[in-house]
Short mmCIF file of C-alpha atoms and ligand atoms in Angstrom, two decimals:
data_model
loop_
_atom_site.label_atom_id
_atom_site.label_comp_id
_atom_site.label_asym_id
_atom_site.label_seq_id
_atom_site.Cartn_x
_atom_site.Cartn_y
_atom_site.Cartn_z
CA UNK A 1 -31.85 209.97 -166.01
CA UNK A 2 -30.21 213.13 -165.67
CA UNK A 3 -32.31 215.29 -163.28
CA UNK A 4 -30.53 218.28 -161.51
CA UNK A 5 -32.64 218.09 -158.85
CA UNK A 6 -31.75 214.76 -157.69
CA UNK A 7 -28.68 214.97 -155.10
CA UNK A 8 -25.66 212.76 -155.71
CA UNK A 9 -24.71 213.05 -152.24
CA UNK A 10 -26.66 213.76 -149.09
CA UNK A 11 -24.99 214.53 -145.77
CA UNK A 12 -27.75 214.19 -142.84
CA UNK A 13 -28.29 213.95 -139.40
CA UNK A 14 -25.67 216.55 -139.09
CA UNK A 15 -25.24 219.96 -137.11
CA UNK A 16 -24.67 221.97 -139.92
CA UNK A 17 -23.52 225.52 -139.43
CA UNK A 18 -24.10 227.02 -142.78
CA UNK A 19 -22.58 230.68 -142.14
CA UNK A 20 -25.42 231.82 -144.66
CA UNK A 21 -27.48 234.32 -142.53
CA UNK A 22 -30.58 233.18 -144.76
CA UNK A 23 -30.72 229.88 -143.32
CA UNK A 24 -27.95 229.46 -140.87
CA UNK A 25 -28.55 226.12 -139.26
CA UNK A 26 -29.68 222.84 -140.63
CA UNK A 27 -29.39 219.08 -140.46
CA UNK A 28 -29.17 217.92 -143.90
CA UNK A 29 -27.31 219.21 -147.37
CA UNK A 30 -27.97 217.65 -150.54
CA UNK A 31 -25.14 218.05 -153.19
CA UNK A 32 -25.50 217.67 -156.83
CA UNK A 33 -22.51 217.81 -159.73
CA UNK A 34 -20.27 219.47 -157.06
CA UNK A 35 -22.75 222.19 -155.91
CA UNK A 36 -24.98 222.64 -152.89
CA UNK A 37 -28.77 221.85 -154.10
CA UNK A 38 -30.34 222.23 -150.77
CA UNK A 39 -30.17 222.59 -147.29
CA UNK A 40 -32.88 221.47 -144.74
CA UNK A 41 -34.18 218.88 -142.02
CA UNK A 42 -33.09 215.49 -141.65
CA UNK A 43 -36.88 214.44 -142.41
CA UNK A 44 -36.35 215.77 -146.12
CA UNK A 45 -34.17 212.35 -146.62
CA UNK A 46 -37.08 210.34 -147.37
CA UNK A 47 -38.19 212.67 -150.06
CA UNK A 48 -34.43 213.23 -151.64
CA UNK A 49 -33.25 209.47 -151.64
CA UNK A 50 -35.29 208.40 -154.55
CA UNK A 51 -32.50 208.26 -156.91
CA UNK A 52 -30.30 206.40 -154.47
CA UNK A 53 -27.70 209.22 -153.73
CA UNK A 54 -24.52 208.26 -151.56
CA UNK A 55 -25.74 209.27 -147.99
CA UNK A 56 -23.46 210.27 -145.21
CA UNK A 57 -24.99 209.91 -141.63
CA UNK A 58 -23.27 212.32 -139.56
CA UNK A 59 -24.37 211.04 -136.51
CA UNK A 60 -24.91 214.70 -135.24
CA UNK A 61 -21.53 215.82 -135.77
CA UNK A 62 -20.98 219.25 -137.00
CA UNK A 63 -20.46 220.43 -140.70
CA UNK A 64 -19.36 223.72 -141.82
CA UNK A 65 -18.08 225.14 -145.15
CA UNK A 66 -14.49 224.15 -145.83
CA UNK A 67 -11.70 226.33 -144.43
CA UNK A 68 -10.00 228.70 -146.70
CA UNK A 69 -6.56 229.92 -145.84
CA UNK A 70 -6.19 233.28 -147.22
CA UNK A 71 -2.41 233.46 -146.99
CA UNK A 72 0.02 230.62 -147.46
CA UNK A 73 3.18 229.77 -149.31
CA UNK A 74 2.57 226.39 -150.72
CA UNK A 75 5.91 225.77 -152.78
CA UNK A 76 7.89 226.73 -149.08
CA UNK A 77 5.47 224.58 -147.31
CA UNK A 78 6.29 221.43 -149.63
CA UNK A 79 9.83 222.33 -149.25
CA UNK A 80 9.53 222.50 -145.35
CA UNK A 81 8.06 219.00 -145.23
CA UNK A 82 11.10 217.42 -147.22
CA UNK A 83 13.88 219.36 -145.72
CA UNK A 84 15.04 219.25 -142.12
CA UNK A 85 13.04 220.76 -139.31
CA UNK A 86 15.48 222.96 -136.93
CA UNK A 87 12.51 224.19 -135.22
CA UNK A 88 11.55 224.42 -131.77
CA UNK A 89 8.94 222.03 -132.27
CA UNK A 90 11.54 219.38 -133.22
CA UNK A 91 13.40 219.68 -129.74
CA UNK A 92 16.15 221.97 -131.08
CA UNK A 93 16.87 224.14 -128.35
CA UNK A 94 20.45 225.35 -128.87
CA UNK A 95 23.01 225.86 -131.65
CA UNK A 96 24.83 222.77 -130.68
CA UNK A 97 21.36 220.88 -131.39
CA UNK A 98 21.69 222.62 -134.66
CA UNK A 99 24.93 221.40 -135.37
CA UNK A 100 24.37 217.96 -134.06
CA UNK A 101 21.46 217.66 -136.51
CA UNK A 102 23.16 219.12 -139.50
CA UNK A 103 26.65 217.03 -138.78
CA UNK A 104 24.31 213.89 -138.54
CA UNK A 105 22.54 214.41 -141.95
CA UNK A 106 25.71 215.65 -143.41
CA UNK A 107 27.25 212.11 -142.78
CA UNK A 108 24.83 210.60 -145.23
CA UNK A 109 25.31 213.00 -148.10
CA UNK A 110 27.97 213.20 -150.70
CA UNK A 111 30.42 215.89 -150.34
CA UNK A 112 28.93 219.17 -152.21
CA UNK A 113 25.42 218.35 -151.66
CA UNK A 114 23.47 221.21 -150.65
CA UNK A 115 22.23 220.90 -147.15
CA UNK A 116 18.86 222.69 -146.60
CA UNK A 117 17.12 223.07 -143.18
CA UNK A 118 14.60 225.45 -141.53
CA UNK A 119 12.52 226.87 -138.97
CA UNK A 120 15.13 227.93 -136.21
CA UNK A 121 13.94 230.61 -133.68
CA UNK A 122 16.89 232.40 -131.76
CA UNK A 123 14.40 233.31 -129.32
CA UNK A 124 14.20 229.50 -128.31
CA UNK A 125 17.56 228.74 -128.71
CA UNK A 126 19.75 228.67 -125.32
CA UNK A 127 22.22 231.17 -126.90
CA UNK A 128 19.22 233.68 -127.42
CA UNK A 129 21.27 234.89 -130.91
CA UNK A 130 21.47 233.34 -134.56
CA UNK A 131 23.92 230.84 -135.49
CA UNK A 132 26.83 232.45 -137.57
CA UNK A 133 28.62 230.68 -140.44
CA UNK A 134 31.26 229.55 -138.32
CA UNK A 135 28.67 227.53 -136.09
CA UNK A 136 27.70 225.96 -139.25
CA UNK A 137 31.29 225.06 -140.45
CA UNK A 138 31.89 223.21 -137.44
CA UNK A 139 29.14 220.75 -138.54
CA UNK A 140 30.45 220.28 -141.95
CA UNK A 141 33.02 222.13 -144.42
CA UNK A 142 32.32 219.77 -147.31
CA UNK A 143 28.45 220.61 -147.56
CA UNK A 144 27.08 223.84 -148.50
CA UNK A 145 24.31 224.63 -145.93
CA UNK A 146 21.17 227.02 -146.24
CA UNK A 147 19.57 227.31 -142.71
CA UNK A 148 16.34 229.28 -143.16
CA UNK A 149 15.12 231.38 -140.27
CA UNK A 150 11.30 230.56 -138.97
CA UNK A 151 10.01 233.73 -140.56
CA UNK A 152 11.48 232.72 -144.05
CA UNK A 153 12.95 236.29 -144.43
CA UNK A 154 16.26 235.83 -142.99
CA UNK A 155 19.22 232.93 -143.87
CA UNK A 156 22.35 231.58 -142.38
CA UNK A 157 24.92 230.26 -144.72
CA UNK A 158 28.10 228.27 -143.81
CA UNK A 159 31.27 229.69 -145.40
CA UNK A 160 31.35 227.10 -148.13
CA UNK A 161 27.65 228.24 -149.22
CA UNK A 162 28.98 232.03 -148.79
CA UNK A 163 31.41 231.27 -151.40
CA UNK A 164 29.45 229.29 -153.74
CA UNK A 165 26.75 232.13 -153.88
CA UNK A 166 29.65 234.77 -154.48
CA UNK A 167 28.87 236.57 -150.71
CA UNK A 168 32.12 238.12 -149.58
CA UNK A 169 33.63 241.12 -147.57
CA UNK A 170 33.38 242.93 -150.84
CA UNK A 171 29.93 242.08 -151.93
CA UNK A 172 27.30 245.21 -151.18
CA UNK A 173 24.10 244.75 -149.56
CA UNK A 174 21.43 244.22 -152.32
CA UNK A 175 18.58 246.08 -152.94
CA UNK A 176 15.97 245.51 -149.85
CA UNK A 177 18.83 243.06 -148.14
CA UNK A 178 21.32 243.00 -145.73
CA UNK A 179 24.36 240.98 -144.92
CA UNK A 180 25.25 241.12 -141.46
CA UNK A 181 28.97 241.71 -141.07
CA UNK A 182 31.75 241.26 -138.25
CA UNK A 183 32.07 244.69 -136.70
CA UNK A 184 36.00 244.48 -136.43
CA UNK A 185 36.74 242.55 -139.29
CA UNK A 186 33.77 243.46 -141.82
CA UNK A 187 33.71 239.65 -142.77
CA UNK A 188 29.83 238.48 -143.47
CA UNK A 189 28.86 236.61 -140.66
CA UNK A 190 26.47 234.25 -142.62
CA UNK A 191 23.29 235.74 -141.35
CA UNK A 192 21.34 237.30 -144.50
CA UNK A 193 18.15 239.42 -144.19
CA UNK A 194 15.48 239.76 -146.92
CA UNK A 195 18.11 238.22 -149.37
CA UNK A 196 15.30 235.29 -150.40
CA UNK A 197 15.24 236.80 -154.17
CA UNK A 198 19.07 236.89 -154.35
CA UNK A 199 19.88 233.20 -152.50
CA UNK A 200 16.88 231.99 -155.10
CA UNK A 201 19.19 232.81 -157.95
CA UNK A 202 22.13 231.78 -156.42
CA UNK A 203 21.19 228.52 -154.61
CA UNK A 204 20.39 225.50 -156.93
CA UNK A 205 16.53 224.84 -156.43
CA UNK A 206 14.90 221.61 -154.92
CA UNK A 207 14.95 218.98 -157.56
CA UNK A 208 11.39 218.34 -159.22
CA UNK A 209 11.06 214.87 -157.77
CA UNK A 210 11.50 216.27 -154.09
CA UNK A 211 9.39 219.12 -154.43
CA UNK A 212 6.37 217.25 -156.12
CA UNK A 213 6.98 214.61 -153.22
CA UNK A 214 6.70 217.77 -150.85
CA UNK A 215 3.74 218.86 -152.66
CA UNK A 216 1.81 215.74 -151.94
CA UNK A 217 2.72 215.68 -148.33
CA UNK A 218 1.34 219.32 -148.37
CA UNK A 219 -1.78 218.37 -149.88
CA UNK A 220 -2.53 215.69 -147.58
CA UNK A 221 -2.16 217.91 -144.60
CA UNK A 222 -4.17 220.42 -145.73
CA UNK A 223 -6.95 218.19 -146.73
CA UNK A 224 -6.78 216.77 -142.86
CA UNK A 225 -6.94 220.07 -141.72
CA UNK A 226 -10.31 220.53 -143.43
CA UNK A 227 -8.72 223.21 -146.16
CA UNK A 228 -10.48 223.00 -149.28
CA UNK A 229 -9.03 226.42 -150.80
CA UNK A 230 -5.44 228.18 -150.35
CA UNK A 231 -4.60 231.41 -151.73
CA UNK A 232 -0.80 231.67 -152.54
CA UNK A 233 1.12 234.84 -151.41
CA UNK A 234 4.44 233.59 -152.28
CA UNK A 235 6.37 236.94 -153.71
CA UNK A 236 8.28 235.10 -156.10
CA UNK A 237 5.13 233.64 -158.03
CA UNK A 238 5.63 234.26 -161.76
CA UNK A 239 4.62 232.21 -164.90
CA UNK A 240 6.82 229.21 -164.47
CA UNK A 241 5.23 228.91 -161.02
CA UNK A 242 1.88 229.35 -162.71
CA UNK A 243 2.91 226.30 -164.89
CA UNK A 244 4.13 224.15 -161.96
CA UNK A 245 0.67 224.87 -160.06
CA UNK A 246 -1.05 224.11 -163.19
CA UNK A 247 0.91 220.77 -163.41
CA UNK A 248 0.52 219.80 -159.85
CA UNK A 249 -3.21 219.98 -160.32
CA UNK A 250 -3.20 218.29 -163.66
CA UNK A 251 -1.60 215.40 -161.90
CA UNK A 252 -3.81 215.20 -158.90
CA UNK A 253 -1.06 216.16 -156.59
CA UNK A 254 -2.83 219.13 -155.10
CA UNK A 255 -6.65 218.99 -154.26
CA UNK A 256 -7.64 222.31 -152.65
CA UNK A 257 -8.68 225.00 -155.09
CA UNK A 258 -5.80 227.37 -155.55
CA UNK A 259 -5.86 231.11 -156.28
CA UNK A 260 -2.04 232.32 -156.76
CA UNK A 261 -1.01 235.62 -156.45
CA UNK A 262 2.14 237.09 -158.31
CA UNK A 263 5.03 238.59 -157.38
CA UNK A 264 6.01 241.94 -158.55
CA UNK A 265 8.63 240.37 -160.99
CA UNK A 266 6.03 237.76 -162.26
CA UNK A 267 3.20 240.50 -162.40
CA UNK A 268 5.89 242.47 -165.05
CA UNK A 269 5.95 239.07 -167.20
CA UNK A 270 2.46 238.40 -166.73
CA UNK A 271 0.53 240.84 -169.08
CA UNK A 272 -0.50 238.88 -172.24
CA UNK A 273 0.36 235.30 -171.17
CA UNK A 274 -2.01 232.64 -170.89
CA UNK A 275 -3.44 232.46 -167.49
CA UNK A 276 -6.04 229.52 -168.11
CA UNK A 277 -5.93 226.41 -166.29
CA UNK A 278 -7.46 223.05 -166.72
CA UNK A 279 -10.68 222.51 -164.68
CA UNK A 280 -11.54 226.04 -164.55
CA UNK A 281 -11.07 229.07 -162.73
CA UNK A 282 -12.77 227.75 -159.52
CA UNK A 283 -9.81 224.94 -159.14
CA UNK A 284 -7.06 227.50 -160.22
CA UNK A 285 -6.79 230.90 -160.98
CA UNK A 286 -4.44 233.81 -160.54
CA UNK A 287 -5.39 236.50 -158.07
CA UNK A 288 -3.77 239.69 -157.02
CA UNK A 289 -0.11 240.98 -156.78
CA UNK A 290 1.91 240.35 -153.78
CA UNK A 291 4.11 243.43 -152.68
CA UNK A 292 6.48 243.15 -149.84
CA UNK A 293 6.74 246.74 -148.02
CA UNK A 294 9.20 246.11 -145.32
CA UNK A 295 11.57 248.05 -142.84
CA UNK A 296 14.37 245.23 -142.51
CA UNK A 297 17.00 247.61 -143.81
CA UNK A 298 16.28 250.52 -141.53
CA UNK A 299 14.00 252.15 -144.18
CA UNK A 300 10.78 251.55 -146.16
CA UNK A 301 11.52 249.59 -149.10
CA UNK A 302 10.37 250.26 -151.64
CA UNK A 303 10.26 253.84 -151.15
CA UNK A 304 6.86 255.79 -150.95
CA UNK A 305 6.98 257.08 -154.27
CA UNK A 306 8.09 253.76 -155.99
CA UNK A 307 5.24 252.26 -153.78
CA UNK A 308 2.59 254.63 -154.86
CA UNK A 309 3.44 253.88 -158.78
CA UNK A 310 3.41 250.03 -158.36
CA UNK A 311 0.15 250.33 -156.64
CA UNK A 312 -1.39 252.33 -159.26
CA UNK A 313 -0.16 250.06 -162.10
CA UNK A 314 -1.62 246.93 -160.26
CA UNK A 315 -4.81 249.16 -159.97
CA UNK A 316 -5.09 249.97 -163.42
CA UNK A 317 -4.33 246.32 -164.35
CA UNK A 318 -7.80 245.46 -162.58
CA UNK A 319 -5.88 242.90 -160.04
CA UNK A 320 -5.66 243.52 -156.27
CA UNK A 321 -2.54 244.80 -154.93
CA UNK A 322 -1.70 242.77 -151.74
CA UNK A 323 0.56 244.39 -149.43
CA UNK A 324 2.57 242.50 -146.80
CA UNK A 325 2.90 245.42 -144.08
CA UNK A 326 3.80 244.72 -140.48
CA UNK A 327 4.77 247.71 -138.66
CA UNK A 328 2.74 250.83 -138.16
CA UNK A 329 4.86 252.95 -140.62
CA UNK A 330 4.56 250.33 -143.29
CA UNK A 331 0.82 250.34 -143.01
CA UNK A 332 0.61 253.84 -143.44
CA UNK A 333 2.84 253.90 -146.52
CA UNK A 334 0.44 250.94 -147.84
CA UNK A 335 -2.68 253.15 -147.21
CA UNK A 336 -1.11 256.24 -148.63
CA UNK A 337 -0.44 254.21 -151.99
CA UNK A 338 -3.89 252.83 -152.17
CA UNK A 339 -5.09 256.36 -151.30
CA UNK A 340 -3.02 257.63 -154.28
CA UNK A 341 -4.24 255.17 -156.75
CA UNK A 342 -7.99 255.83 -155.56
CA UNK A 343 -7.53 259.44 -156.10
CA UNK A 344 -5.98 258.93 -159.77
CA UNK A 345 -8.59 256.47 -160.65
CA UNK A 346 -11.56 256.20 -158.53
CA UNK A 347 -13.06 252.46 -158.02
CA UNK A 348 -15.25 251.21 -155.35
CA UNK A 349 -14.77 247.52 -154.23
CA UNK A 350 -11.31 247.30 -155.32
CA UNK A 351 -10.26 245.18 -152.04
CA UNK A 352 -6.72 245.73 -152.12
CA UNK A 353 -5.35 243.83 -149.19
CA UNK A 354 -2.81 244.55 -146.29
CA UNK A 355 -1.26 241.11 -145.04
CA UNK A 356 -0.55 240.51 -141.44
CA UNK A 357 -1.26 244.35 -140.16
CA UNK A 358 0.42 243.23 -137.33
CA UNK A 359 0.78 246.73 -135.24
CA UNK A 360 -2.34 248.63 -136.04
CA UNK A 361 -3.88 251.65 -133.48
CA UNK A 362 -7.27 252.57 -133.94
CA UNK A 363 -6.97 255.48 -135.91
CA UNK A 364 -5.12 253.72 -138.59
CA UNK A 365 -7.97 251.00 -138.59
CA UNK A 366 -10.49 253.83 -139.43
CA UNK A 367 -7.85 254.88 -142.35
CA UNK A 368 -8.02 250.91 -143.62
CA UNK A 369 -12.05 251.17 -143.42
CA UNK A 370 -12.67 254.37 -145.08
CA UNK A 371 -10.29 253.23 -148.08
CA UNK A 372 -12.04 249.93 -148.24
CA UNK A 373 -8.94 247.94 -147.73
CA UNK A 374 -9.14 244.42 -146.64
CA UNK A 375 -7.08 242.89 -143.92
CA UNK A 376 -5.71 239.54 -144.10
CA UNK A 377 -3.90 238.33 -140.88
CA UNK A 378 -2.75 235.23 -138.77
CA UNK A 379 -4.12 234.77 -135.09
CA UNK A 380 -2.36 231.76 -134.91
CA UNK A 381 0.90 233.85 -134.56
CA UNK A 382 -0.66 234.79 -131.12
CA UNK A 383 -0.46 231.00 -130.34
CA UNK A 384 3.05 229.86 -131.43
CA UNK A 385 4.55 233.39 -131.04
CA UNK A 386 2.51 235.14 -128.25
CA UNK A 387 5.33 234.00 -125.60
CA UNK A 388 8.04 236.05 -127.51
CA UNK A 389 5.31 238.82 -128.25
CA UNK A 390 4.99 239.48 -124.55
CA UNK A 391 8.69 239.36 -123.86
CA UNK A 392 10.07 241.31 -126.89
CA UNK A 393 7.41 243.46 -128.30
CA UNK A 394 7.53 247.09 -126.72
CA UNK A 395 4.38 248.20 -124.93
CA UNK A 396 3.63 250.76 -127.35
CA UNK A 397 3.08 248.14 -130.20
CA UNK A 398 2.02 245.38 -127.88
CA UNK A 399 -1.00 247.28 -127.29
CA UNK A 400 -2.34 247.44 -130.87
CA UNK A 401 -0.97 243.94 -131.55
CA UNK A 402 -3.17 242.36 -134.44
CA UNK A 403 -6.20 244.37 -132.99
CA UNK A 404 -8.68 241.79 -134.85
CA UNK A 405 -11.64 243.16 -132.74
CA UNK A 406 -10.81 246.90 -133.15
CA UNK A 407 -10.50 246.34 -137.01
CA UNK A 408 -13.90 244.74 -137.11
CA UNK A 409 -15.45 247.39 -135.18
CA UNK A 410 -14.20 249.97 -137.59
CA UNK A 411 -16.01 247.94 -140.16
CA UNK A 412 -12.69 246.46 -141.66
CA UNK A 413 -13.01 242.92 -143.23
CA UNK A 414 -10.55 240.60 -141.76
CA UNK A 415 -10.03 237.23 -143.43
CA UNK A 416 -7.75 234.73 -141.49
CA UNK A 417 -4.68 232.78 -142.59
CA UNK A 418 -1.68 230.69 -141.10
CA UNK A 419 1.18 231.97 -143.22
CA UNK A 420 2.27 228.27 -143.28
CA UNK A 421 4.97 227.13 -143.04
CA UNK A 422 5.85 229.98 -140.92
CA UNK A 423 3.15 228.36 -138.34
CA UNK A 424 1.30 225.34 -139.05
CA UNK A 425 -1.76 225.43 -141.28
CA UNK A 426 -4.43 224.34 -138.91
CA UNK A 427 -7.31 227.12 -139.10
CA UNK A 428 -8.93 225.61 -135.95
CA UNK A 429 -5.91 226.87 -133.93
CA UNK A 430 -6.21 229.85 -135.56
CA UNK A 431 -9.85 230.13 -134.43
CA UNK A 432 -9.31 229.55 -131.15
CA UNK A 433 -6.46 232.11 -130.97
CA UNK A 434 -8.96 234.55 -132.70
CA UNK A 435 -11.59 234.09 -129.58
CA UNK A 436 -9.08 233.24 -127.01
CA UNK A 437 -5.69 235.24 -127.73
CA UNK A 438 -4.07 232.83 -125.81
CA UNK A 439 -0.50 231.77 -126.51
CA UNK A 440 0.58 227.96 -126.30
CA UNK A 441 1.68 228.20 -122.81
CA UNK A 442 -1.72 229.86 -121.72
CA UNK A 443 -0.87 233.42 -121.58
CA UNK A 444 -3.14 236.21 -122.85
CA UNK A 445 -1.86 238.58 -125.55
CA UNK A 446 -4.20 241.54 -125.53
CA UNK A 447 -7.16 239.64 -124.33
CA UNK A 448 -9.45 242.71 -125.29
CA UNK A 449 -9.03 241.82 -128.99
CA UNK A 450 -10.62 238.63 -128.86
CA UNK A 451 -13.73 238.11 -130.98
CA UNK A 452 -16.89 235.83 -130.88
CA UNK A 453 -16.61 232.38 -132.24
CA UNK A 454 -19.04 232.65 -135.18
CA UNK A 455 -16.87 235.77 -136.45
CA UNK A 456 -13.90 233.69 -135.98
CA UNK A 457 -15.42 230.92 -138.21
CA UNK A 458 -16.49 233.58 -140.77
CA UNK A 459 -12.40 234.71 -141.12
CA UNK A 460 -11.64 231.47 -142.47
CA UNK A 461 -14.65 230.71 -144.80
CA UNK A 462 -16.80 233.67 -146.16
CA UNK A 463 -14.39 236.73 -145.20
CA UNK A 464 -11.69 234.74 -146.89
CA UNK A 465 -13.78 233.86 -150.05
CA UNK A 466 -14.24 237.76 -150.24
CA UNK A 467 -10.40 238.17 -150.21
CA UNK A 468 -10.39 236.87 -153.56
CA UNK A 469 -13.94 238.13 -154.94
CA UNK A 470 -15.36 234.58 -154.52
CA UNK A 471 -17.95 235.07 -151.97
CA UNK A 472 -20.55 234.10 -154.38
CA UNK A 473 -19.26 230.64 -155.12
CA UNK A 474 -17.85 229.63 -151.68
CA UNK A 475 -17.39 230.61 -148.08
CA UNK A 476 -20.77 229.31 -146.68
CA UNK A 477 -23.37 226.36 -147.62
CA UNK A 478 -25.89 227.87 -149.52
CA UNK A 479 -27.67 226.32 -152.68
CA UNK A 480 -25.77 227.02 -155.89
CA UNK A 481 -22.16 227.48 -153.97
CA UNK A 482 -19.53 224.68 -154.21
CA UNK A 483 -19.81 221.99 -152.42
CA UNK A 484 -16.99 222.29 -150.15
CA UNK A 485 -17.58 221.61 -146.60
CA UNK A 486 -16.04 219.51 -143.72
CA UNK A 487 -17.28 217.28 -140.98
CA UNK A 488 -15.91 217.99 -137.39
CA UNK A 489 -16.08 216.00 -134.34
CA UNK A 490 -17.12 219.24 -132.27
CA UNK A 491 -18.95 222.47 -132.66
CA UNK A 492 -16.50 225.67 -132.62
CA UNK A 493 -19.57 227.70 -131.65
CA UNK A 494 -20.62 225.84 -128.49
CA UNK A 495 -17.49 223.89 -126.94
CA UNK A 496 -15.37 226.07 -124.64
CA UNK A 497 -12.46 228.05 -126.25
CA UNK A 498 -9.86 225.76 -124.95
CA UNK A 499 -11.35 222.79 -126.73
CA UNK A 500 -11.45 224.24 -130.29
CA UNK A 501 -7.99 223.90 -130.92
CA UNK A 502 -8.32 220.37 -130.42
CA UNK A 503 -11.40 219.41 -132.83
CA UNK A 504 -10.61 217.25 -135.32
CA UNK A 505 -11.52 217.12 -139.00
CA UNK A 506 -13.34 213.83 -139.87
CA UNK A 507 -14.36 214.38 -143.41
CA UNK A 508 -13.20 216.92 -146.08
CA UNK A 509 -15.49 217.54 -149.19
CA UNK A 510 -14.30 219.33 -152.15
CA UNK A 511 -16.66 219.80 -155.13
CA UNK A 512 -18.94 217.27 -153.60
CA UNK A 513 -16.57 214.58 -153.42
CA UNK A 514 -14.76 213.38 -150.17
CA UNK A 515 -11.22 213.66 -150.45
CA UNK A 516 -10.32 213.17 -146.79
CA UNK A 517 -12.11 210.66 -144.65
CA UNK A 518 -10.37 210.13 -141.16
CA UNK A 519 -12.56 207.40 -139.47
CA UNK A 520 -14.17 205.88 -142.77
CA UNK A 521 -17.38 207.86 -142.09
CA UNK A 522 -18.28 208.12 -145.80
CA UNK A 523 -17.48 204.34 -146.62
CA UNK A 524 -19.38 202.56 -143.67
CA UNK A 525 -22.09 200.66 -145.58
CA UNK A 526 -24.35 201.01 -142.56
CA UNK A 527 -25.17 204.34 -143.32
CA UNK A 528 -25.77 204.22 -146.92
CA UNK A 529 -29.44 204.09 -147.92
ZN1 ZN B 1 3.38 235.14 -146.05
#
């Protein structure tokens, strides 16, 4: 008989950190129909097991709400998993390493096949510079090459790829982009900044089969990291992407819940289109509108007037403006645009967002707070890029770099994310970095901006849910909320900071169902009632 008060799954004997201030600690969580039914003491197990629910004995392990990554790029992540990694983590230390790996791959491919590779970081190359078209030409002349920079915002093409995409000495820089040129001859060097849009139109996309394979690999990776919800911030998201997300969901290739932001172009076409998804809004929904605001070409793009109007249009449509802003001047410009929209049409709790917010002095934090702007940032950049920041970021900026404690002290809501594939998606590394501010080699980056472990956990759960107005349905283990939770082999609020980054996710539960089980904890018959 159906009884909504009887659980179908119980996690017991657990150290549960609910992140719900009403009931912060528990030992048992009962789940029914994909939602949390109750939290309590293990002694309540006897009373609850009448209807023979499945019981997972957590053996004292820690249970927390599933992680929410508030900003990543799933299609690029999927692509990175099926293309060659030329980053430092794959032992690429020089331009000749890059040439060697491309040459090796090219020998297996018919001529004319596009070679896609990415993740290179000039800081970690012996030559301390970007490769050029001529460097890549020496690897192959008969395959076009698209090499993506670790940031995703710069590319290097070889001569054949330049020819096929129509980039020559005569090509003017496109709006917001920059074609690097030889100072003597004016010839393009192959290095292109801010030209992702241009290339997406001229380089053939990954074929569907490869992309789907990448999505399945990405799905597995996300579940193994305890990520139960993602917010996709890809600037090229549009209706076509939306249909792809719907397909990946329907096919079961993508299990975490998804909020897809629209790019600016996608937003223009979106109105009036069908935005419903099978399984309902909690599985797949459309969120804010992503604006890239940058100064790659030496001036703000888009300019202030255009930005004001764009943010106002988004504001009027009822969606969130999600503004990528790194430099202090860009963040100021984003604030000015949000202020403009709010003056013309006041609205409380709009939750417009600044993404990254990398260099932010305290007066600017106060301005963000007064406008009610949320910040979505990436603490794990400190871990993966910290050594580079310490060597290359000017002192005046370094002292305001990712100032998470200052932002929070000034009452700015700050959510955590990875920006994956820019850096790996592991939220526990982000949590470790938010607390310790340590780089991969153990150097502190502005240690005074470290925050408490509980705050760091909230950045990847409750605060990240707030970034899409979903705090009423997820982000804590609370009766009535979605049963998205994870079992960890260590307690991030109790372990020394150093050990947090090595905590493993043992079980990932989405909608009351275990979708990742590292050690068979959920299937061990010994632990069933
Ligand atoms: Zn991003």
